[in-house]
């Protein structure tokens, strides 16, 4: 039997096309909660990553939204209207974020957009949202530029940013670990703007940046960078490495026994990035906005609600990413109720005046939305590994907390130029 | 300026690990002319299967599971190292059976099928082991770090590089010095002649695909303690593997090894001195080499070049 011969060139060309296709494909999902009353449902476009470097955090972010949406729908919806959701995978890619936002607004009639982990993606989505006047809640991306130079009238940022975390950690760490620092920076907007905040604080408090090592997103092997750090012998390393890259980095540092020396200052520690890792991978000092084991009213009930709604989820307790997703969604619904309307300008004004008591938010300090930058001002917790614990979920030991006033990003207000209400298109969901 | 030598050592180590990843990929391409886009997923599957073996995930909560966990870690690790690749090899054989209708047709059919298989395997991993990050435990004797030239190096990484050298040599000896290796090589050169000589070509393909997939699973198990384990790890693997076989020359065993070492050195050196370029370096290397020598380092001369 004759068999056709295939040319090597043809084989390779086709393979190259298909391989490059791998990077751009991802799952997408459409979830509908059918309206039970006559009122038109409120459509919420969920713009979170289901693939790429932040796929795990994106899933946790969505769970937070789902719980807030389920609670709102159980109470009869918002303004008597049920909440419908539509999700597309933003693939941890800014170009995809932009395309997804455009489609959600123009073809899927989403009245609000919500969700972000990667700051480049959040920035891309917010530019599209501003063009149409659609309110966008950046739940979990925390580049200082998100509420600084890339701020928009329609965008509200619910996570603390790199500058807040750096303020909570840098001064005390210089005193404890010395002035000589190396910065290990993910080479994209969050890494760069977080590193810029750290550099400014180092200068302010008499520290010295020996070198900044830029790490491309998607790095799996950190041995070259770790060898370089050993050769430079810093007192501390400020790492702004996120998502899956951070997991790989932590494991490699632990294997080398470099977790104790130099000191590692990881500005922000997202829960999905470390959950399930051995405790010896959780070295250093790091910041978070919330921890499931805080001894505050309401926390244990919140954990129980999470576990009842997600009984089969690998992450057995809610973390900061879930918390931000939940609260952003809940605050949006509350703002719509207070406005008595889904008109974007009315809801924006309500979100700009948002104030939440410490008790309601299950944090140590009252929180509020800064009307000049649209960033939530909230408590920051400095943590380290809870060495010796028998409870595999209880990984963090909280060292202390800072009030929003102590860690406020003082540069954001100058950098943020919000569009006027008049230049923001009117939109009613 | 920091010393270059540690970074050269590190680059060489990385290169050997890349060679381990590309080994099964190059074998399948060379013999079957199939670009197996599921190679990275089989790599990941092998590692997860080994993880479940080591941690008694198969028998958790049963008396056998308890007994198993009482065995020394080293015993469980090396049993996992054997079982994970065997199971990945069986999965590869299943994939080869599915590929059969595509033989002799345009390469796009095979590519799409292996791409689909990659997505299916990734979803199976998500369903079976969840989406969260997992770490692969290693025995005490190959964990930790050692000092060399005043710097700390990972013991495990050197073990993995040594493992890669042994694996490369064994595969080469198998291909060069055994009768079955000769048939495989002959099949790569002229499959019709092999069939005419009375050998079962279908069985040969099944075995080669299974063997290549087992090598992918073995590489996954060895690399997991360094890279960590997550369902979508495959995408991080298949692209470097593809670049390496193109740089080395498609179908060339030693070309792939040489290319992997060059990629490792490029990644290691740029990682130290221009880290922002470290991931890009393998693409630049590809352009530099293929631009001057289209058939790759040790690729066979094409009829067009005569």
XYZ file of C-alpha atoms in Angstrom:
735
model
C 0.000 0.000 0.000
C 1.380 3.352 -0.981
C 1.715 5.965 1.701
C 2.017 9.633 0.798
C 5.258 11.292 1.857
C 4.901 14.551 3.711
C 7.562 17.198 3.278
C 9.490 18.231 6.353
C 8.924 21.913 5.540
C 5.127 21.422 5.397
C 5.158 19.505 8.640
C 7.119 22.207 10.455
C 5.074 25.099 9.067
C 1.835 23.518 10.188
C 3.308 22.645 13.566
C 4.504 26.195 14.124
C 1.038 27.545 13.352
C -0.641 25.091 15.710
C 1.926 25.614 18.471
C 1.459 29.365 18.402
C -2.281 28.723 18.536
C -1.804 27.011 21.886
C -0.924 30.292 23.520
C -4.121 32.001 22.454
C -6.786 29.426 23.082
C -8.699 29.107 26.262
C -11.999 27.953 27.580
C -14.964 30.265 27.804
C -18.126 29.789 29.631
C -21.548 31.362 29.719
C -23.560 31.138 32.913
C -27.159 32.271 33.057
C -29.377 32.690 36.054
C -32.788 33.001 34.481
C -34.859 35.931 35.639
C -37.826 34.882 37.660
C -39.654 38.172 37.599
C -40.613 40.641 34.943
C -37.658 42.919 35.652
C -34.761 42.741 33.260
C -31.799 40.993 34.875
C -28.620 42.909 35.617
C -25.881 41.375 33.494
C -22.460 41.185 35.090
C -19.495 40.506 32.813
C -16.851 38.487 34.668
C -13.456 39.313 33.220
C -11.174 36.920 35.057
C -8.362 34.609 33.996
C -9.197 30.922 33.564
C -5.869 30.144 31.925
C -2.324 31.458 32.026
C -0.143 32.541 34.912
C -3.055 33.631 37.116
C -5.585 30.893 36.320
C -5.771 29.706 39.936
C -6.209 33.178 41.356
C -8.790 33.937 38.666
C -10.818 30.919 39.791
C -10.669 32.035 43.424
C -11.657 35.574 42.429
C -14.718 34.166 40.609
C -15.707 32.081 43.623
C -15.814 35.289 45.662
C -18.095 36.903 43.095
C -20.271 33.793 42.899
C -20.880 33.804 46.641
C -21.833 37.491 46.653
C -24.101 36.970 43.616
C -25.763 33.894 45.153
C -26.413 35.820 48.358
C -27.878 38.772 46.430
C -30.084 36.555 44.260
C -31.287 34.657 47.338
C -32.550 37.982 48.683
C -34.480 38.678 45.481
C -31.724 40.331 43.492
C -30.626 43.965 43.318
C -33.381 46.576 42.929
C -35.621 43.538 42.495
C -33.598 42.422 39.455
C -31.811 39.094 39.319
C -28.115 39.027 38.600
C -26.999 37.216 35.453
C -23.359 36.527 34.778
C -21.344 36.061 31.633
C -17.745 34.901 31.836
C -14.999 34.946 29.252
C -11.430 33.869 29.952
C -9.057 36.837 29.839
C -6.132 34.353 29.575
C -3.736 36.539 31.617
C -3.242 38.509 28.398
C -3.959 42.260 28.036
C -4.997 41.952 24.371
C -7.520 39.268 25.301
C -8.769 41.429 28.189
C -9.435 44.264 25.778
C -11.229 41.989 23.278
C -13.298 40.355 26.025
C -14.386 43.727 27.437
C -15.419 44.995 24.009
C -17.490 41.880 23.334
C -19.121 41.866 26.772
C -20.280 45.446 26.394
C -21.246 45.568 22.732
C -22.551 42.048 22.084
C -23.470 40.535 25.426
C -25.099 43.642 26.950
C -23.157 43.426 30.183
C -23.922 46.450 32.331
C -20.946 46.038 34.663
C -17.557 44.366 34.312
C -15.768 42.766 37.225
C -12.558 40.841 37.836
C -8.787 41.138 37.405
C -5.595 39.645 38.749
C -3.044 40.786 36.173
C -2.633 44.566 36.139
C -1.909 44.729 32.411
C -5.209 42.942 31.779
C -7.043 45.245 34.197
C -5.607 48.307 32.503
C -6.689 47.044 29.067
C -10.235 46.277 30.262
C -10.612 49.641 31.975
C -9.725 51.567 28.812
C -12.563 49.834 26.930
C -14.942 50.268 29.878
C -14.190 53.999 30.044
C -14.907 54.360 26.322
C -18.457 53.082 26.887
C -18.980 54.417 30.423
C -19.393 50.913 31.845
C -18.391 50.546 35.495
C -15.471 48.158 35.957
C -14.424 46.683 39.292
C -10.783 45.696 39.430
C -11.030 43.098 42.175
C -7.503 41.821 42.692
C -4.826 43.428 40.563
C -2.568 45.623 42.596
C -0.109 47.614 40.518
C 0.099 51.106 42.021
C -0.444 52.415 38.482
C -3.991 50.949 38.498
C -5.123 53.672 40.894
C -2.425 56.057 39.696
C -1.547 56.896 36.113
C -3.940 54.266 34.700
C -6.936 55.233 36.827
C -10.311 55.890 35.197
C -13.612 57.339 36.318
C -15.383 54.012 35.708
C -12.721 51.846 37.398
C -12.625 50.980 41.116
C -9.708 49.030 42.577
C -10.546 46.807 45.545
C -7.177 45.282 46.438
C -4.378 47.079 48.249
C -1.496 47.962 45.944
C 2.261 47.381 45.857
C 2.908 50.759 47.425
C 0.602 49.991 50.396
C 2.318 46.663 51.000
C 5.797 48.143 50.617
C 4.959 50.838 53.189
C 3.892 48.165 55.629
C 7.126 46.201 55.203
C 10.113 48.231 54.016
C 11.040 50.490 56.929
C 10.924 47.752 59.554
C 12.788 45.383 57.250
C 15.638 47.833 56.630
C 16.080 48.124 60.399
C 16.031 44.361 60.816
C 17.839 43.040 57.726
C 20.142 45.864 56.658
C 20.311 48.509 53.980
C 21.609 46.442 51.061
C 18.661 45.223 48.964
C 18.175 43.422 45.667
C 14.867 43.812 43.842
C 13.513 40.781 41.975
C 10.836 42.149 39.698
C 8.321 40.504 37.370
C 8.814 42.271 34.060
C 5.349 43.778 33.620
C 3.289 46.648 34.956
C 2.578 45.236 38.443
C 6.213 44.243 39.017
C 7.559 47.544 37.735
C 5.212 49.815 39.636
C 5.563 47.794 42.843
C 9.357 47.930 42.496
C 9.176 51.689 41.910
C 7.304 52.078 45.221
C 9.902 49.925 47.014
C 12.777 51.935 45.504
C 11.224 55.207 46.682
C 10.831 53.832 50.206
C 14.394 52.485 50.230
C 15.599 55.973 49.351
C 13.376 57.543 51.987
C 14.524 55.255 54.795
C 18.242 55.098 53.913
C 18.309 51.726 52.142
C 20.388 50.939 49.067
C 19.245 49.078 45.961
C 22.251 47.001 44.889
C 20.575 45.684 41.742
C 17.172 45.123 40.225
C 16.797 41.775 38.455
C 13.946 41.729 35.940
C 12.244 38.352 35.587
C 10.108 37.681 32.495
C 6.605 36.349 33.078
C 6.505 32.598 32.592
C 9.956 31.957 34.114
C 10.103 28.438 35.559
C 13.752 28.171 36.442
C 15.152 30.803 38.770
C 18.591 29.258 39.252
C 20.417 31.995 37.303
C 18.745 34.746 39.293
C 19.347 32.951 42.592
C 23.028 32.452 41.774
C 23.254 36.161 41.000
C 21.641 37.029 44.330
C 24.144 34.805 46.139
C 27.001 36.614 44.416
C 25.581 40.038 45.314
C 25.078 39.056 49.001
C 22.224 41.454 49.846
C 20.651 41.721 53.287
C 17.170 41.471 51.821
C 15.474 40.683 48.542
C 12.229 42.477 47.711
C 10.402 40.097 45.396
C 7.503 41.199 43.242
C 6.948 37.894 41.450
C 3.386 36.726 40.934
C 1.230 33.701 40.218
C 2.730 30.433 39.053
C 6.153 32.055 38.669
C 6.188 32.728 42.379
C 5.332 29.134 43.219
C 8.249 27.868 41.160
C 10.548 30.481 42.715
C 9.538 29.636 46.268
C 10.164 25.928 45.737
C 13.599 26.575 44.261
C 14.633 28.958 47.040
C 13.536 26.379 49.627
C 15.543 23.634 47.885
C 18.651 25.789 48.059
C 18.060 26.563 51.732
C 18.078 30.286 50.885
C 14.804 31.024 52.659
C 16.401 32.503 55.771
C 19.326 34.351 54.298
C 18.985 36.766 52.610
C 15.684 37.943 54.059
C 12.805 37.755 51.573
C 10.266 40.545 51.530
C 7.357 39.564 49.328
C 5.195 42.666 49.197
C 1.951 40.826 48.608
C 1.134 37.176 49.122
C -1.960 35.962 47.300
C -3.470 32.911 48.986
C -3.847 30.718 45.844
C -0.115 31.187 45.122
C 0.975 29.347 48.272
C -1.953 27.232 49.368
C -0.906 23.588 49.614
C 2.827 24.295 49.490
C 4.990 22.957 52.320
C 5.582 25.523 55.075
C 9.322 25.648 54.359
C 8.360 27.220 51.010
C 6.642 30.048 52.855
C 9.744 31.853 54.098
C 10.151 35.590 54.509
C 7.799 38.378 55.414
C 4.792 39.183 53.259
C 1.631 41.242 53.214
C -2.045 40.460 52.762
C -5.348 42.262 53.166
C -7.167 39.470 54.950
C -6.630 36.084 56.554
C -9.245 33.453 57.273
C -8.043 32.974 60.853
C -8.223 36.591 62.022
C -9.803 36.715 65.456
C -12.613 39.069 64.432
C -16.416 38.833 64.485
C -17.945 37.339 61.371
C -14.807 35.600 60.115
C -15.737 32.070 61.110
C -19.242 32.442 59.643
C -17.711 33.725 56.397
C -15.432 30.665 56.272
C -18.407 28.350 56.886
C -20.386 29.976 54.068
C -17.425 29.489 51.736
C -17.062 25.825 52.696
C -20.787 25.195 52.316
C -20.837 26.724 48.846
C -17.585 25.155 47.611
C -17.369 21.782 49.371
C -15.154 20.174 46.727
C -12.720 23.016 46.125
C -9.029 22.264 46.636
C -8.586 25.503 48.587
C -10.476 24.674 51.773
C -10.593 28.139 53.309
C -11.168 31.553 51.704
C -8.115 33.727 51.112
C -7.479 37.352 50.228
C -8.301 36.893 46.521
C -11.686 35.359 47.320
C -12.267 38.079 49.904
C -11.602 40.893 47.402
C -13.789 39.265 44.729
C -16.594 38.854 47.253
C -16.406 42.371 48.677
C -16.083 44.160 45.358
C -19.228 42.398 44.078
C -21.115 43.032 47.271
C -20.141 46.724 47.355
C -21.266 47.125 43.747
C -24.699 45.717 44.576
C -24.946 47.898 47.666
C -24.008 50.986 45.625
C -26.709 50.198 43.032
C -29.256 49.793 45.838
C -28.204 53.093 47.425
C -28.349 54.860 44.042
C -31.748 53.296 43.385
C -30.611 53.010 39.777
C -28.133 51.327 37.468
C -27.240 54.645 35.851
C -23.450 54.628 35.749
C -22.857 58.168 37.032
C -25.193 57.658 39.995
C -23.530 54.345 40.883
C -20.041 55.826 40.428
C -20.915 58.590 42.902
C -22.129 56.007 45.403
C -18.934 53.961 45.022
C -16.848 57.127 45.440
C -18.552 57.726 48.774
C -18.166 54.137 49.904
C -17.286 53.667 53.564
C -17.291 50.351 55.391
C -16.821 49.715 59.066
C -14.033 47.443 60.249
C -16.634 45.127 61.724
C -18.524 44.721 58.457
C -15.369 44.068 56.457
C -13.860 41.733 59.081
C -10.679 43.825 59.240
C -9.043 45.808 62.055
C -9.687 49.279 60.630
C -12.506 51.071 58.847
C -12.100 51.112 55.086
C -13.138 53.622 52.461
C -12.945 54.301 48.755
C -10.599 57.147 47.901
C -12.686 59.378 45.584
C -9.521 60.834 44.029
C -7.927 57.545 42.976
C -10.803 55.036 43.166
C -8.743 52.675 45.308
C -10.124 50.990 48.419
C -8.153 52.119 51.463
C -7.956 49.216 53.889
C -5.974 47.378 56.565
C -2.704 45.632 55.666
C -1.493 42.566 57.564
C 2.163 41.638 57.716
C 2.663 37.885 57.999
C 5.201 35.094 58.044
C 4.979 31.290 57.907
C 3.131 29.698 60.817
C 5.940 27.248 61.534
C 4.968 24.330 63.761
C 1.249 24.397 62.982
C -0.609 21.090 62.775
C -3.441 22.640 60.750
C -2.489 22.508 57.075
C -4.793 25.445 56.282
C -3.388 27.732 58.960
C -0.239 28.688 57.041
C 0.159 32.353 58.024
C 1.228 33.842 61.293
C 0.009 37.439 61.420
C 2.784 39.670 62.780
C 0.770 42.876 62.909
C -1.518 45.206 61.050
C -1.325 48.703 59.614
C -4.191 51.135 59.252
C -5.090 52.520 55.801
C -3.750 55.923 56.863
C -0.312 54.456 57.683
C 0.100 52.764 54.315
C -1.670 55.196 52.006
C -0.106 55.478 48.554
C 0.858 59.156 48.704
C 1.916 59.300 45.027
C -1.346 57.968 43.623
C -3.353 61.162 43.960
C -0.835 63.158 41.920
C -0.563 60.487 39.244
C -4.291 59.808 38.849
C -6.253 62.107 36.540
C -9.833 60.888 36.579
C -11.967 61.762 33.568
C -14.776 64.200 34.375
C -18.334 62.951 34.805
C -19.286 64.924 31.705
C -16.682 63.258 29.510
C -17.725 59.797 30.707
C -20.477 58.395 28.463
C -23.767 57.816 30.225
C -24.680 54.190 30.534
C -27.634 52.508 32.118
C -27.607 48.791 32.681
C 30.692 41.960 37.245
C 29.926 38.655 38.886
C 31.801 35.461 38.030
C 30.720 33.728 34.821
C 31.742 30.173 35.725
C 28.818 29.348 38.073
C 26.432 30.527 35.383
C 28.099 28.329 32.752
C 27.734 25.341 35.101
C 24.130 26.269 35.719
C 23.473 26.704 31.985
C 24.949 23.286 31.247
C 22.755 21.710 33.929
C 19.713 23.442 32.481
C 20.662 22.237 29.017
C 20.804 18.615 30.126
C 17.346 18.982 31.652
C 16.053 20.479 28.396
C 17.578 17.501 26.562
C 15.665 15.147 28.839
C 12.440 16.982 27.955
C 13.136 16.887 24.202
C 14.277 13.251 24.092
C 10.874 11.593 23.612
C 9.675 14.428 21.394
C 12.571 14.059 18.961
C 12.212 10.271 18.856
C 8.541 10.480 17.837
C 9.183 13.219 15.266
C 12.179 11.374 13.851
C 10.527 8.005 13.489
C 6.917 8.911 12.818
C 7.052 12.469 11.471
C 4.320 13.372 13.955
C 4.650 16.616 15.906
C 3.099 15.452 19.150
C 1.577 18.556 20.703
C 0.416 16.377 23.612
C 4.059 15.762 24.591
C 3.910 18.424 27.309
C 0.638 17.029 28.653
C 2.078 13.506 28.781
C 5.081 15.029 30.601
C 2.676 16.513 33.154
C 0.524 13.374 33.372
C 3.598 11.215 34.070
C 4.555 13.513 36.918
C 1.070 13.475 38.458
C 0.870 9.687 38.181
C 4.239 9.408 39.904
C 3.064 11.863 42.577
C 0.049 9.691 43.348
C 2.278 6.644 43.533
C 4.711 8.249 45.954
C 2.002 9.691 48.167
C -0.272 6.603 48.063
C -2.948 8.737 46.409
C -4.282 5.595 44.722
C -4.926 3.833 48.019
C -5.401 6.741 50.420
C -7.394 5.749 53.489
C -6.968 1.995 52.983
C -4.738 -0.324 55.053
C -2.523 -0.743 51.981
C -2.136 3.012 51.741
C -1.046 3.198 55.387
C 1.447 0.378 54.878
C 2.729 2.015 51.707
C 3.355 5.345 53.427
C 5.441 3.571 56.061
C 7.912 2.504 53.377
C 11.057 4.660 53.067
C 10.593 7.719 50.888
C 13.434 6.639 48.586
C 11.699 3.324 47.782
C 8.413 5.041 47.000
C 10.193 7.688 44.903
C 11.984 5.181 42.697
C 8.843 3.043 42.299
C 7.045 6.248 41.249
C 9.902 6.956 38.858
C 9.250 3.584 37.220
C 5.457 3.540 37.334
C 4.720 7.133 36.260
C 6.550 6.798 32.916
C 5.052 3.342 32.250
C 1.523 4.708 32.699
C 2.344 7.798 30.609
C 3.686 5.406 27.962
C 0.395 3.492 27.967
C -1.488 6.782 27.573
C 0.812 7.580 24.643
C 0.032 4.201 23.061
C -3.666 4.947 23.337
C -3.042 8.255 21.606
C -1.149 6.473 18.826
C -4.149 4.207 18.231
C -6.299 7.311 17.832
C -3.741 8.803 15.441
C -3.811 5.905 12.990
C -6.558 7.232 10.717
C -4.467 10.401 10.184
C -1.393 8.620 8.745
C -0.795 9.487 5.133
C -3.046 12.521 5.324
C -2.079 16.191 5.665
C -0.026 16.816 8.850
C -2.700 19.197 10.109
C -4.947 16.217 11.033
C -2.302 14.725 13.298
C -1.494 18.098 14.789
C -5.114 18.862 15.575
C -5.609 15.434 17.079
C -2.561 15.724 19.343
C -3.602 19.279 20.257
C -7.047 17.985 21.209
C -5.408 15.188 23.199
C -3.340 17.808 25.047
C -6.516 19.622 26.103
C -8.204 16.367 27.129
C -5.212 15.234 29.228
C -5.052 18.657 30.897
C -8.734 18.450 31.807
C -8.294 14.884 33.091
C -5.507 16.177 35.339
C -7.739 19.001 36.598
C -10.521 16.530 37.377
C -8.234 13.978 38.985
C -5.832 16.130 40.946
C -7.479 19.561 41.085
C -6.257 22.908 39.804
C -3.977 23.816 42.693
C -0.213 23.778 42.757
C 1.331 20.548 44.051
C 4.907 19.807 44.939
C 6.767 16.578 44.278
C 8.614 15.228 47.319
C 12.155 13.910 46.847
C 14.208 11.524 49.024
C 16.522 13.051 51.592
C 19.647 11.825 49.814
C 19.004 13.952 46.732
C 17.435 16.993 48.391
C 19.049 20.065 49.883
C 22.015 21.989 48.575
C 25.807 21.918 48.462
C 28.531 24.524 48.298
C 30.773 24.902 45.269
C 33.075 27.857 44.778
C 31.412 29.616 47.680
C 27.972 29.414 46.074
C 25.009 27.189 46.875
C 23.760 24.763 44.229
C 20.746 22.493 44.337
C 21.673 18.849 44.911
C 18.500 17.746 43.200
C 19.269 19.733 40.069
C 22.627 18.046 39.707
C 20.990 14.676 40.333
C 18.461 15.485 37.598
C 21.241 16.524 35.204
C 23.130 13.283 35.959
C 19.898 11.363 35.414
C 19.485 13.139 32.055
C 23.016 12.092 30.964
C 22.314 8.452 31.831
C 18.926 8.533 30.083
C 20.407 10.092 26.936
C 23.168 7.486 26.784
C 20.789 4.577 27.396
C 18.399 5.719 24.672
C 21.314 6.197 22.286
C 22.730 2.742 23.106
C 19.294 1.231 22.598
C 18.948 2.851 19.183
C 22.518 2.101 18.095
C 23.305 -1.254 19.638
C 20.109 -3.280 19.763
C 18.295 -5.024 16.911
C 15.047 -3.258 17.798
C 16.866 0.098 17.785
C 18.073 -0.710 14.283
C 14.501 -1.396 13.150
C 13.333 1.895 14.662
C 16.095 3.785 12.869
C 15.321 1.971 9.642
C 11.656 2.842 10.116
C 12.603 6.492 10.433
C 14.630 6.312 7.241
C 12.294 4.263 5.052
C 9.181 2.834 6.627
C 8.033 1.118 3.395
C 11.239 -0.895 3.241
C 10.796 -1.972 6.851
C 7.303 -3.153 6.060
C 8.557 -4.929 2.926
C 11.083 -6.799 5.047
C 8.227 -8.266 7.053
C 8.247 -6.102 10.141
C 4.932 -4.980 11.577
C 4.991 -1.219 10.991
C 1.868 -0.610 13.065
C 3.448 -2.310 16.075
C 6.687 -0.401 15.552
C 4.816 2.916 15.616
C 2.865 1.892 18.692
C 6.046 1.000 20.543
C 7.917 4.128 19.474
C 5.014 6.377 20.502
C 4.688 4.552 23.815
C 8.433 4.763 24.418
C 8.550 8.477 23.527
C 5.585 9.159 25.816
C 7.213 7.198 28.641
C 10.323 9.366 28.222
C 8.056 12.447 28.452
C 6.502 11.077 31.652
C 9.925 10.340 33.093
C 11.122 13.860 32.278
C 7.982 15.207 33.974
C 8.670 13.280 37.140
C 12.297 14.419 37.215
C 11.463 18.068 36.493
C 8.459 18.349 38.842
C 10.473 19.032 42.023
C 12.143 21.950 40.218
C 9.205 23.492 38.356
C 6.321 22.450 40.618
C 3.212 20.704 39.355
C 0.148 22.359 37.860
C -2.290 21.095 35.234
C -1.201 23.515 32.508
C 2.518 22.789 32.920
C 2.493 21.088 29.514
C 2.454 24.382 27.624
C 5.750 25.351 29.307
C 7.277 22.147 28.002
C 6.078 21.622 24.461
C 7.306 24.938 23.073
C 10.968 24.564 24.214
C 10.891 20.921 23.090
C 9.714 21.992 19.642
C 12.320 24.754 19.379
C 15.079 22.379 20.430
C 14.363 19.812 17.733
C 14.206 22.539 15.086
C 17.503 24.074 16.253
C 19.134 20.649 16.442
C 17.790 19.448 13.109
C 14.558 17.466 12.927
C 15.176 13.774 13.446
C 18.749 14.175 14.711
C 19.272 12.646 18.138
C 22.585 14.342 18.908
C 21.386 17.516 17.217
C 18.603 17.709 19.788
C 21.042 17.117 22.649
C 23.427 19.794 21.349
C 20.546 22.235 20.812
C 19.207 21.598 24.301
C 22.611 22.380 25.817
C 22.864 25.564 23.743
C 19.363 26.597 24.840
C 20.286 25.868 28.463
C 23.474 27.925 28.231
C 21.646 30.806 26.535
C 18.900 30.759 29.178
C 21.380 30.469 32.046
C 23.716 33.239 30.895
C 20.965 35.685 29.962
C 19.182 34.781 33.217
C 22.190 36.143 35.096
C 23.271 39.085 32.981
C 20.167 40.140 31.027
C 17.301 38.341 32.779
C 14.597 40.217 30.917
C 15.834 38.354 27.806
C 16.154 34.893 29.361
C 12.914 33.452 27.958
C 13.419 35.201 24.646
C 16.951 33.822 24.285
C 15.822 30.458 22.917
C 13.840 32.160 20.172
C 16.805 34.379 19.297
C 18.984 31.265 19.186
C 16.467 29.642 16.859
C 16.511 32.622 14.492
C 20.321 32.832 14.602
C 20.861 29.157 13.806
C 18.003 28.427 11.424
C 18.670 31.737 9.636
C 22.127 30.513 8.638
C 21.468 26.791 8.481
C 17.858 26.017 7.659
C 18.143 22.298 8.453
C 19.369 22.977 12.000
C 22.664 22.007 13.616
C 22.781 18.328 12.657
C 19.732 17.979 10.439
C 19.871 15.914 7.265
C 20.639 17.768 4.061
C 17.470 18.496 2.113
C 17.142 17.715 -1.592
C 16.656 21.442 -2.157
C 20.162 22.163 -0.872
C 21.903 19.954 -3.460
